[in-house]
Amino acid sequence: AQSVTQLDSQVPVFEEAPVELRCNYSSSVSVYLFWYVQYPNQGLQLLLKYLSGSTLVKGINGFEAEFNKSQTSFHLRKPSVHISDTAEYFCAVGSSNTGKLIFGQGTTLQVKP
Amino acid sequence: EAGVAQSPRYKIIEKRQSVAFWCNPISGHATLYWYQQILGQGPKLLIQFQNNGVVDDSQLPKDRFSAERLKGVDSTLKIQPAKLEDSAVYLCATSGQANYGYTFGSGTRLTVV
């Protein structure tokens, strides 16, 4: 069985500061990892994904994530956040055979001026 | 390309009433998913279709929920009768290739009173 744990339910940060949103996963098979962002009253938008290859993955809006197999982590980072980054962020693990995604509980990023 | 279309955007019904949601996927996307997102939680898979066949409906409360995907294109999700705990956002997502991430619709926010 696969599972995802997002270690922080809320992350407050000041504008232009760096941020890291933490994600740990559990899986007995090869995994594919994703980060999605959800703005209020909208659906989920794909930020970035890890399928294979380089463990450092760059996504949209200046976000990046690093796949760490030994620590079963896939933390999301941004060196300098903007007010517009305020949203809910979801980490997800994908099944290698069905394509089904299992989502974490989400982390609310609150960027303060 | 056009995104995933969902309707209605909002729906308020009384408990024990029935409701239906509609999803139009991205053209050519064979895989379609319905997720339930309760406030403050990550999305939870209800059902997965591959073309017009059901791949996984293990988390679908079949005593009250039903879904179909006619001709492998549009899909409808129905709840009958609705309960208070069904209040949530119902998200439709489609994928052209397994494990490459989904494209989500904007969702239908259901409130059961």
PDB file of C-alpha atoms in Angstrom:
ATOM      1  CA  ALA A   1       0.000   0.000   0.000  1.00  0.00           C
ATOM      2  CA  GLN A   2       1.100   3.552  -0.632  1.00  0.00           C
ATOM      3  CA  SER A   3       0.697   6.556   1.617  1.00  0.00           C
ATOM      4  CA  VAL A   4       1.778  10.181   1.799  1.00  0.00           C
ATOM      5  CA  THR A   5       2.444  12.301   4.862  1.00  0.00           C
ATOM      6  CA  GLN A   6       2.731  16.046   4.671  1.00  0.00           C
ATOM      7  CA  LEU A   7       4.475  17.024   7.844  1.00  0.00           C
ATOM      8  CA  ASP A   8       3.131  20.560   8.210  1.00  0.00           C
ATOM      9  CA  SER A   9      -0.512  21.517   7.994  1.00  0.00           C
ATOM     10  CA  GLN A  10       0.280  25.237   7.825  1.00  0.00           C
ATOM     11  CA  VAL A  11       3.436  27.116   6.905  1.00  0.00           C
ATOM     12  CA  PRO A  12       3.455  30.885   7.474  1.00  0.00           C
ATOM     13  CA  VAL A  13       6.279  32.784   5.801  1.00  0.00           C
ATOM     14  CA  PHE A  14       7.099  36.363   4.929  1.00  0.00           C
ATOM     15  CA  GLU A  15       7.236  37.537   1.345  1.00  0.00           C
ATOM     16  CA  GLU A  16      10.629  37.028  -0.365  1.00  0.00           C
ATOM     17  CA  ALA A  17      11.702  34.475   2.243  1.00  0.00           C
ATOM     18  CA  PRO A  18      12.582  30.897   1.262  1.00  0.00           C
ATOM     19  CA  VAL A  19      10.155  28.084   2.014  1.00  0.00           C
ATOM     20  CA  GLU A  20      10.198  24.295   2.232  1.00  0.00           C
ATOM     21  CA  LEU A  21       7.070  22.141   2.328  1.00  0.00           C
ATOM     22  CA  ARG A  22       7.806  18.656   3.557  1.00  0.00           C
ATOM     23  CA  CYS A  23       6.485  15.396   2.152  1.00  0.00           C
ATOM     24  CA  ASN A  24       7.271  11.811   3.065  1.00  0.00           C
ATOM     25  CA  TYR A  25       5.892   8.783   1.287  1.00  0.00           C
ATOM     26  CA  SER A  26       5.595   5.066   1.794  1.00  0.00           C
ATOM     27  CA  SER A  27       5.520   2.553  -1.032  1.00  0.00           C
ATOM     28  CA  SER A  28       6.599  -1.003  -1.686  1.00  0.00           C
ATOM     29  CA  VAL A  29       7.022  -0.418  -5.413  1.00  0.00           C
ATOM     30  CA  SER A  30       8.619   2.152  -7.665  1.00  0.00           C
ATOM     31  CA  VAL A  31       6.952   5.484  -7.271  1.00  0.00           C
ATOM     32  CA  TYR A  32       6.133   8.544  -9.205  1.00  0.00           C
ATOM     33  CA  LEU A  33       5.847  11.709  -7.145  1.00  0.00           C
ATOM     34  CA  PHE A  34       3.911  14.897  -7.716  1.00  0.00           C
ATOM     35  CA  TRP A  35       3.222  18.261  -6.191  1.00  0.00           C
ATOM     36  CA  TYR A  36      -0.041  20.046  -6.925  1.00  0.00           C
ATOM     37  CA  VAL A  37      -1.212  23.525  -5.947  1.00  0.00           C
ATOM     38  CA  GLN A  38      -4.807  24.500  -5.273  1.00  0.00           C
ATOM     39  CA  TYR A  39      -5.896  28.124  -5.212  1.00  0.00           C
ATOM     40  CA  PRO A  40      -9.201  28.982  -3.497  1.00  0.00           C
ATOM     41  CA  ASN A  41     -12.248  27.643  -5.300  1.00  0.00           C
ATOM     42  CA  GLN A  42     -10.163  26.083  -8.036  1.00  0.00           C
ATOM     43  CA  GLY A  43      -9.073  22.614  -9.043  1.00  0.00           C
ATOM     44  CA  LEU A  44      -5.578  21.243  -8.570  1.00  0.00           C
ATOM     45  CA  GLN A  45      -2.761  22.391 -10.836  1.00  0.00           C
ATOM     46  CA  LEU A  46       0.366  20.325 -11.406  1.00  0.00           C
ATOM     47  CA  LEU A  47       3.496  22.068 -10.095  1.00  0.00           C
ATOM     48  CA  LEU A  48       6.063  19.392 -10.853  1.00  0.00           C
ATOM     49  CA  LYS A  49       6.603  15.661 -11.049  1.00  0.00           C
ATOM     50  CA  TYR A  50       9.319  13.088 -10.549  1.00  0.00           C
ATOM     51  CA  LEU A  51       9.153  10.041 -12.802  1.00  0.00           C
ATOM     52  CA  SER A  52      12.806   9.005 -13.086  1.00  0.00           C
ATOM     53  CA  GLY A  53      16.262  10.406 -13.719  1.00  0.00           C
ATOM     54  CA  SER A  54      17.588  13.492 -11.974  1.00  0.00           C
ATOM     55  CA  THR A  55      16.447  13.698  -8.384  1.00  0.00           C
ATOM     56  CA  LEU A  56      16.121  17.489  -8.532  1.00  0.00           C
ATOM     57  CA  VAL A  57      12.972  18.442 -10.352  1.00  0.00           C
ATOM     58  CA  LYS A  58      12.094  21.961 -11.424  1.00  0.00           C
ATOM     59  CA  GLY A  59       8.515  23.041 -11.852  1.00  0.00           C
ATOM     60  CA  ILE A  60       6.425  26.059 -12.614  1.00  0.00           C
ATOM     61  CA  ASN A  61       6.419  29.343 -10.693  1.00  0.00           C
ATOM     62  CA  GLY A  62      10.007  28.862  -9.480  1.00  0.00           C
ATOM     63  CA  PHE A  63       9.310  25.773  -7.389  1.00  0.00           C
ATOM     64  CA  GLU A  64      11.589  22.753  -7.226  1.00  0.00           C
ATOM     65  CA  ALA A  65      11.595  19.460  -5.355  1.00  0.00           C
ATOM     66  CA  GLU A  66      14.190  16.857  -4.533  1.00  0.00           C
ATOM     67  CA  PHE A  67      13.511  13.139  -4.535  1.00  0.00           C
ATOM     68  CA  ASN A  68      15.392  11.373  -1.752  1.00  0.00           C
ATOM     69  CA  LYS A  69      14.918   7.634  -1.987  1.00  0.00           C
ATOM     70  CA  SER A  70      16.823   6.770   1.201  1.00  0.00           C
ATOM     71  CA  GLN A  71      14.700   9.152   3.263  1.00  0.00           C
ATOM     72  CA  THR A  72      11.528   8.497   1.219  1.00  0.00           C
ATOM     73  CA  SER A  73      10.999  12.218   0.908  1.00  0.00           C
ATOM     74  CA  PHE A  74      10.003  14.662  -1.795  1.00  0.00           C
ATOM     75  CA  HIS A  75      10.220  18.134  -0.263  1.00  0.00           C
ATOM     76  CA  LEU A  76       9.091  21.201  -2.184  1.00  0.00           C
ATOM     77  CA  ARG A  77      11.175  24.374  -2.087  1.00  0.00           C
ATOM     78  CA  LYS A  78      11.145  27.914  -3.373  1.00  0.00           C
ATOM     79  CA  PRO A  79      13.988  30.362  -2.710  1.00  0.00           C
ATOM     80  CA  SER A  80      11.784  33.465  -2.566  1.00  0.00           C
ATOM     81  CA  VAL A  81       8.005  33.389  -2.206  1.00  0.00           C
ATOM     82  CA  HIS A  82       5.423  35.908  -3.357  1.00  0.00           C
ATOM     83  CA  ILE A  83       2.038  36.822  -1.950  1.00  0.00           C
ATOM     84  CA  SER A  84       0.511  35.046  -4.956  1.00  0.00           C
ATOM     85  CA  ASP A  85       1.991  31.734  -3.770  1.00  0.00           C
ATOM     86  CA  THR A  86      -0.536  31.641  -0.946  1.00  0.00           C
ATOM     87  CA  ALA A  87      -2.465  28.438  -1.582  1.00  0.00           C
ATOM     88  CA  GLU A  88      -2.900  24.806  -0.564  1.00  0.00           C
ATOM     89  CA  TYR A  89      -0.155  22.429  -1.679  1.00  0.00           C
ATOM     90  CA  PHE A  90      -0.617  18.697  -2.072  1.00  0.00           C
ATOM     91  CA  CYS A  91       2.004  16.006  -2.402  1.00  0.00           C
ATOM     92  CA  ALA A  92       0.933  12.826  -4.184  1.00  0.00           C
ATOM     93  CA  VAL A  93       2.414   9.417  -4.922  1.00  0.00           C
ATOM     94  CA  GLY A  94       1.478   7.536  -8.059  1.00  0.00           C
ATOM     95  CA  SER A  95       1.081   3.822  -8.518  1.00  0.00           C
ATOM     96  CA  SER A  96       3.481   2.460 -11.105  1.00  0.00           C
ATOM     97  CA  ASN A  97       0.885   0.081 -12.496  1.00  0.00           C
ATOM     98  CA  THR A  98      -2.509   1.788 -12.221  1.00  0.00           C
ATOM     99  CA  GLY A  99      -1.738   5.476 -12.476  1.00  0.00           C
ATOM    100  CA  LYS A 100      -3.815   6.103  -9.368  1.00  0.00           C
ATOM    101  CA  LEU A 101      -2.623   8.991  -7.188  1.00  0.00           C
ATOM    102  CA  ILE A 102      -2.692   8.993  -3.407  1.00  0.00           C
ATOM    103  CA  PHE A 103      -2.709  12.492  -1.945  1.00  0.00           C
ATOM    104  CA  GLY A 104      -1.404  13.862   1.310  1.00  0.00           C
ATOM    105  CA  GLN A 105      -3.538  15.984   3.598  1.00  0.00           C
ATOM    106  CA  GLY A 106      -2.196  19.219   2.196  1.00  0.00           C
ATOM    107  CA  THR A 107      -0.101  22.119   3.493  1.00  0.00           C
ATOM    108  CA  THR A 108      -1.455  25.641   3.590  1.00  0.00           C
ATOM    109  CA  LEU A 109       1.229  28.129   2.591  1.00  0.00           C
ATOM    110  CA  GLN A 110       0.460  31.591   3.975  1.00  0.00           C
ATOM    111  CA  VAL A 111       2.698  34.304   2.577  1.00  0.00           C
ATOM    112  CA  LYS A 112       2.623  37.487   4.614  1.00  0.00           C
ATOM    113  CA  PRO A 113       3.660  40.934   3.387  1.00  0.00           C
TER     114      PRO A 113
ATOM    115  CA  GLU B   1      -5.962  22.207 -25.494  1.00  0.00           C
ATOM    116  CA  ALA B   2      -9.208  22.669 -23.630  1.00  0.00           C
ATOM    117  CA  GLY B   3      -9.197  21.664 -19.994  1.00  0.00           C
ATOM    118  CA  VAL B   4     -11.399  19.306 -18.037  1.00  0.00           C
ATOM    119  CA  ALA B   5     -14.910  20.731 -17.826  1.00  0.00           C
ATOM    120  CA  GLN B   6     -17.135  20.108 -14.829  1.00  0.00           C
ATOM    121  CA  SER B   7     -20.636  21.225 -14.016  1.00  0.00           C
ATOM    122  CA  PRO B   8     -22.290  22.522 -12.016  1.00  0.00           C
ATOM    123  CA  ARG B   9     -19.738  24.562 -10.046  1.00  0.00           C
ATOM    124  CA  TYR B  10     -21.906  24.687  -6.949  1.00  0.00           C
ATOM    125  CA  LYS B  11     -24.857  22.689  -5.690  1.00  0.00           C
ATOM    126  CA  ILE B  12     -26.865  22.891  -2.491  1.00  0.00           C
ATOM    127  CA  ILE B  13     -29.336  20.111  -1.724  1.00  0.00           C
ATOM    128  CA  GLU B  14     -31.178  18.751   1.266  1.00  0.00           C
ATOM    129  CA  LYS B  15     -30.230  15.414   2.766  1.00  0.00           C
ATOM    130  CA  ARG B  16     -31.904  12.436   1.144  1.00  0.00           C
ATOM    131  CA  GLN B  17     -32.160  14.255  -2.179  1.00  0.00           C
ATOM    132  CA  SER B  18     -30.259  13.110  -5.243  1.00  0.00           C
ATOM    133  CA  VAL B  19     -27.626  14.988  -7.220  1.00  0.00           C
ATOM    134  CA  ALA B  20     -25.538  14.425 -10.333  1.00  0.00           C
ATOM    135  CA  PHE B  21     -22.243  15.853 -11.472  1.00  0.00           C
ATOM    136  CA  TRP B  22     -20.917  15.932 -15.005  1.00  0.00           C
ATOM    137  CA  CYS B  23     -17.367  15.801 -16.364  1.00  0.00           C
ATOM    138  CA  ASN B  24     -16.086  16.308 -19.894  1.00  0.00           C
ATOM    139  CA  PRO B  25     -12.454  15.186 -20.196  1.00  0.00           C
ATOM    140  CA  ILE B  26      -9.657  16.447 -22.363  1.00  0.00           C
ATOM    141  CA  SER B  27     -10.042  15.000 -25.827  1.00  0.00           C
ATOM    142  CA  GLY B  28      -8.219  11.720 -26.181  1.00  0.00           C
ATOM    143  CA  HIS B  29      -7.647  11.150 -22.474  1.00  0.00           C
ATOM    144  CA  ALA B  30      -8.545   7.543 -21.865  1.00  0.00           C
ATOM    145  CA  THR B  31      -8.315   7.557 -18.079  1.00  0.00           C
ATOM    146  CA  LEU B  32     -10.807   9.453 -15.943  1.00  0.00           C
ATOM    147  CA  TYR B  33     -10.964   9.771 -12.172  1.00  0.00           C
ATOM    148  CA  TRP B  34     -13.488  11.106  -9.692  1.00  0.00           C
ATOM    149  CA  TYR B  35     -12.091  12.365  -6.410  1.00  0.00           C
ATOM    150  CA  GLN B  36     -13.856  13.569  -3.288  1.00  0.00           C
ATOM    151  CA  GLN B  37     -12.184  16.384  -1.363  1.00  0.00           C
ATOM    152  CA  ILE B  38     -13.623  17.089   2.057  1.00  0.00           C
ATOM    153  CA  LEU B  39     -12.742  20.469   3.523  1.00  0.00           C
ATOM    154  CA  GLY B  40      -9.276  20.418   5.058  1.00  0.00           C
ATOM    155  CA  GLN B  41      -8.311  17.080   3.534  1.00  0.00           C
ATOM    156  CA  GLY B  42      -6.539  15.820   0.465  1.00  0.00           C
ATOM    157  CA  PRO B  43      -8.517  14.407  -2.457  1.00  0.00           C
ATOM    158  CA  LYS B  44      -9.649  10.809  -2.085  1.00  0.00           C
ATOM    159  CA  LEU B  45     -10.177   8.602  -5.122  1.00  0.00           C
ATOM    160  CA  LEU B  46     -13.745   7.411  -5.614  1.00  0.00           C
ATOM    161  CA  ILE B  47     -13.545   5.709  -8.994  1.00  0.00           C
ATOM    162  CA  GLN B  48     -11.191   5.270 -11.931  1.00  0.00           C
ATOM    163  CA  PHE B  49     -12.267   4.600 -15.520  1.00  0.00           C
ATOM    164  CA  GLN B  50     -10.169   3.396 -18.412  1.00  0.00           C
ATOM    165  CA  ASN B  51     -12.164   4.318 -21.502  1.00  0.00           C
ATOM    166  CA  ASN B  52     -15.691   3.220 -20.485  1.00  0.00           C
ATOM    167  CA  GLY B  53     -14.609   0.444 -18.137  1.00  0.00           C
ATOM    168  CA  VAL B  54     -14.188   0.682 -14.372  1.00  0.00           C
ATOM    169  CA  VAL B  55     -10.630   0.031 -13.189  1.00  0.00           C
ATOM    170  CA  ASP B  56     -11.017   0.767  -9.482  1.00  0.00           C
ATOM    171  CA  ASP B  57     -14.153   1.579  -7.516  1.00  0.00           C
ATOM    172  CA  SER B  58     -13.048   0.119  -4.200  1.00  0.00           C
ATOM    173  CA  GLN B  59     -13.547   3.442  -2.356  1.00  0.00           C
ATOM    174  CA  LEU B  60     -16.921   4.264  -3.890  1.00  0.00           C
ATOM    175  CA  PRO B  61     -19.830   3.966  -1.408  1.00  0.00           C
ATOM    176  CA  LYS B  62     -21.895   1.886  -3.774  1.00  0.00           C
ATOM    177  CA  ASP B  63     -25.039   1.978  -1.671  1.00  0.00           C
ATOM    178  CA  ARG B  64     -25.479   5.636  -2.578  1.00  0.00           C
ATOM    179  CA  PHE B  65     -22.886   6.598  -5.186  1.00  0.00           C
ATOM    180  CA  SER B  66     -22.841   5.537  -8.823  1.00  0.00           C
ATOM    181  CA  ALA B  67     -20.803   6.618 -11.813  1.00  0.00           C
ATOM    182  CA  GLU B  68     -20.737   5.918 -15.480  1.00  0.00           C
ATOM    183  CA  ARG B  69     -18.696   6.889 -18.485  1.00  0.00           C
ATOM    184  CA  LEU B  70     -20.673   6.448 -21.629  1.00  0.00           C
ATOM    185  CA  LYS B  71     -18.745   5.830 -24.839  1.00  0.00           C
ATOM    186  CA  GLY B  72     -15.494   6.437 -22.978  1.00  0.00           C
ATOM    187  CA  VAL B  73     -15.873  10.212 -23.034  1.00  0.00           C
ATOM    188  CA  ASP B  74     -18.134  12.165 -20.652  1.00  0.00           C
ATOM    189  CA  SER B  75     -18.768  10.889 -17.170  1.00  0.00           C
ATOM    190  CA  THR B  76     -21.447  11.429 -14.550  1.00  0.00           C
ATOM    191  CA  LEU B  77     -21.266  10.840 -10.815  1.00  0.00           C
ATOM    192  CA  LYS B  78     -24.523  10.480  -8.917  1.00  0.00           C
ATOM    193  CA  ILE B  79     -25.385  10.458  -5.233  1.00  0.00           C
ATOM    194  CA  GLN B  80     -28.742   9.095  -4.118  1.00  0.00           C
ATOM    195  CA  PRO B  81     -29.709   9.699  -1.394  1.00  0.00           C
ATOM    196  CA  ALA B  82     -27.270  12.339  -0.171  1.00  0.00           C
ATOM    197  CA  LYS B  83     -26.074  12.539   3.421  1.00  0.00           C
ATOM    198  CA  LEU B  84     -24.655  15.474   5.335  1.00  0.00           C
ATOM    199  CA  GLU B  85     -21.178  13.918   5.225  1.00  0.00           C
ATOM    200  CA  ASP B  86     -21.241  14.003   1.421  1.00  0.00           C
ATOM    201  CA  SER B  87     -20.610  17.748   1.557  1.00  0.00           C
ATOM    202  CA  ALA B  88     -17.338  18.138  -0.308  1.00  0.00           C
ATOM    203  CA  VAL B  89     -15.759  19.212  -3.572  1.00  0.00           C
ATOM    204  CA  TYR B  90     -16.007  16.565  -6.273  1.00  0.00           C
ATOM    205  CA  LEU B  91     -13.083  16.706  -8.635  1.00  0.00           C
ATOM    206  CA  CYS B  92     -12.801  15.102 -12.026  1.00  0.00           C
ATOM    207  CA  ALA B  93      -9.346  14.442 -13.444  1.00  0.00           C
ATOM    208  CA  THR B  94      -8.154  12.896 -16.651  1.00  0.00           C
ATOM    209  CA  SER B  95      -4.873  11.501 -17.838  1.00  0.00           C
ATOM    210  CA  GLY B  96      -3.532  10.662 -21.247  1.00  0.00           C
ATOM    211  CA  GLN B  97      -0.688   8.550 -19.972  1.00  0.00           C
ATOM    212  CA  ALA B  98      -0.502   6.697 -16.702  1.00  0.00           C
ATOM    213  CA  ASN B  99       1.867   8.164 -14.114  1.00  0.00           C
ATOM    214  CA  TYR B 100       2.347  11.426 -15.925  1.00  0.00           C
ATOM    215  CA  GLY B 101       0.013  13.307 -13.643  1.00  0.00           C
ATOM    216  CA  TYR B 102      -3.529  14.374 -14.068  1.00  0.00           C
ATOM    217  CA  THR B 103      -5.318  17.426 -15.317  1.00  0.00           C
ATOM    218  CA  PHE B 104      -8.052  18.420 -12.899  1.00  0.00           C
ATOM    219  CA  GLY B 105     -11.296  20.199 -13.504  1.00  0.00           C
ATOM    220  CA  SER B 106     -12.378  23.077 -11.254  1.00  0.00           C
ATOM    221  CA  GLY B 107     -14.626  20.796  -9.264  1.00  0.00           C
ATOM    222  CA  THR B 108     -18.214  20.846  -8.044  1.00  0.00           C
ATOM    223  CA  ARG B 109     -18.759  22.083  -4.510  1.00  0.00           C
ATOM    224  CA  LEU B 110     -21.644  20.161  -2.941  1.00  0.00           C
ATOM    225  CA  THR B 111     -23.316  21.314   0.225  1.00  0.00           C
ATOM    226  CA  VAL B 112     -25.849  18.983   1.816  1.00  0.00           C
ATOM    227  CA  VAL B 113     -28.097  20.667   4.384  1.00  0.00           C
TER     228      VAL B 113
END
